[in-house]
Short mmCIF file of C-alpha atoms in Angstrom, two decimals:
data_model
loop_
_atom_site.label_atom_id
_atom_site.label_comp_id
_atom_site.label_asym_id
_atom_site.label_seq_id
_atom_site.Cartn_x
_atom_site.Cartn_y
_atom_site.Cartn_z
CA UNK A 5 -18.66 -7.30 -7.00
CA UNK A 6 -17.03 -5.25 -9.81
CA UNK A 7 -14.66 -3.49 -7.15
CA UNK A 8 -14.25 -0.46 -5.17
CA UNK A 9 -12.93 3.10 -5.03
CA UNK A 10 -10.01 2.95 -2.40
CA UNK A 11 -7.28 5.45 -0.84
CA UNK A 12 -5.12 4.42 1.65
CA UNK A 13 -2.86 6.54 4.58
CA UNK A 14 0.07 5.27 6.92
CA UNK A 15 1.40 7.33 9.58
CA UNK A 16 4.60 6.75 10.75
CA UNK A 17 7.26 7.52 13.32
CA UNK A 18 8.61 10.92 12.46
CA UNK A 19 12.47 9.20 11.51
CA UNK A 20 10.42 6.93 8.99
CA UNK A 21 10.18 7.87 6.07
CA UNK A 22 7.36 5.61 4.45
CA UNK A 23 5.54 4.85 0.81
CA UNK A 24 2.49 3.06 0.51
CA UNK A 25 1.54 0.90 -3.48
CA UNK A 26 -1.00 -1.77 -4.05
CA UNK A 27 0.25 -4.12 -6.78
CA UNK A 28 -1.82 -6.46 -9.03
CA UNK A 29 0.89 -8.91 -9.01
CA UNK A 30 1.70 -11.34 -6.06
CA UNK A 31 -2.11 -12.46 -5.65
CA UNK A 32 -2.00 -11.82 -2.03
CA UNK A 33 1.71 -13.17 -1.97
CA UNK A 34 4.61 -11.24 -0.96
CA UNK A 35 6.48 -9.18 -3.87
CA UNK A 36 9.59 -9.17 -4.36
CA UNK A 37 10.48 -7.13 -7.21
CA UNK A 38 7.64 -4.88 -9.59
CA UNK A 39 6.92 -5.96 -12.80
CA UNK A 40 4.43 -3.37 -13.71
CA UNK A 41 3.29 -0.02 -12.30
CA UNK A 42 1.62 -0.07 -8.95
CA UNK A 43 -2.90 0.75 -9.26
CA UNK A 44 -2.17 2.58 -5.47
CA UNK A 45 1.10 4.81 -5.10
CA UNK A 46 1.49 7.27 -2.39
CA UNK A 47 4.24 8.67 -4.74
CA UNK A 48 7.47 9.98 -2.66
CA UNK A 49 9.00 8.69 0.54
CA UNK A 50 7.03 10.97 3.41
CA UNK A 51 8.26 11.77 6.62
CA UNK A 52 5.28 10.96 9.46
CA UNK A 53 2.21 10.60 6.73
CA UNK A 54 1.86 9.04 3.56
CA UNK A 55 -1.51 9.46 1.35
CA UNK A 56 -2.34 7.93 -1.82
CA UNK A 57 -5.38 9.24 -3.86
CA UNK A 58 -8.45 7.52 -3.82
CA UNK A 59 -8.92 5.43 -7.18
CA UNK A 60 -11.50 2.90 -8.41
CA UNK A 61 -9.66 -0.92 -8.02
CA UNK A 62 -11.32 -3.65 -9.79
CA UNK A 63 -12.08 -6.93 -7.96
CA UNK A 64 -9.57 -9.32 -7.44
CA UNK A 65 -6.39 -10.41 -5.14
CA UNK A 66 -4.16 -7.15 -4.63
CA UNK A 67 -0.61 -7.17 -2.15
CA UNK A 68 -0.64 -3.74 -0.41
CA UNK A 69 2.74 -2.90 0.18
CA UNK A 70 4.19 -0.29 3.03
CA UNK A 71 8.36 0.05 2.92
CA UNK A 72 10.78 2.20 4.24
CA UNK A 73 12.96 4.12 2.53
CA UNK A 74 16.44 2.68 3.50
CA UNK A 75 16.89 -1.24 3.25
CA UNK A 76 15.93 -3.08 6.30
CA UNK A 77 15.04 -0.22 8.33
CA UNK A 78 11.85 -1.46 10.59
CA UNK A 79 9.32 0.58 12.26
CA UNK A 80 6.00 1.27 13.55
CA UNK A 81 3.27 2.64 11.67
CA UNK A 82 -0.30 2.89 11.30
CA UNK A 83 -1.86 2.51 8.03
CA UNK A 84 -6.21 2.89 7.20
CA UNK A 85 -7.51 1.81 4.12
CA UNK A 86 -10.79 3.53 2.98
CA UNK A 87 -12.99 1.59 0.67
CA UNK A 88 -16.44 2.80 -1.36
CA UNK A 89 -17.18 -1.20 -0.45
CA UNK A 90 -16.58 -4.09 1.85
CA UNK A 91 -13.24 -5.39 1.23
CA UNK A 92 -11.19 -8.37 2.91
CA UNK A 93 -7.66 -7.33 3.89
CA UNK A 94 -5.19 -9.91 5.55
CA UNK A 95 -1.66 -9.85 6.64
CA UNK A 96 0.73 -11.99 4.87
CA UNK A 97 2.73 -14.99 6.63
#
């Protein structure tokens, strides 16, 4: 109703280097550039595991981003999102 404490990990291949953010912006949409500072941030690219601290997120429509950190390197990777609440996550198109 009023939102939800959340953290979020993503484990990765050991040559990926990874960040995890969840953005206001986008609405669900994907983003293509940040126009404000992220509510989630993992903080530096990680090697294997990436771990941003739990925080409380208000209710709304969020875009969870995961990226590399070299442009258009692809990879595997596993990511869990832990929520105080039920949430609805979806992948984007």
């Amino acid at each position: 109703a009023g939102g939800s404490r959340i953290q979020v990990e993503c484990t990765a291949a050991k040559d990926l280097a990874v960040n995890v953010i969840l953005a206001r912006q986008g609405n669900g949409k994907r983003i293509h550039y940040l126009y404000e500072i992220p509510i989630l941030n993992s903080g530096a690219y990680r090697h294997v595991y990436a771990v941003a601290e739990a925080v409380f997120v208000p209710a709304g429509l969020y875009t969870l981003v995961v990226s590399t950190s070299e442009v258009g390197q692809i990879g595997n990777f596993s990511l869990r999102v832990l929520s105080s609440e039920e949430i609805d996550l979806s992948e984007l198109d």
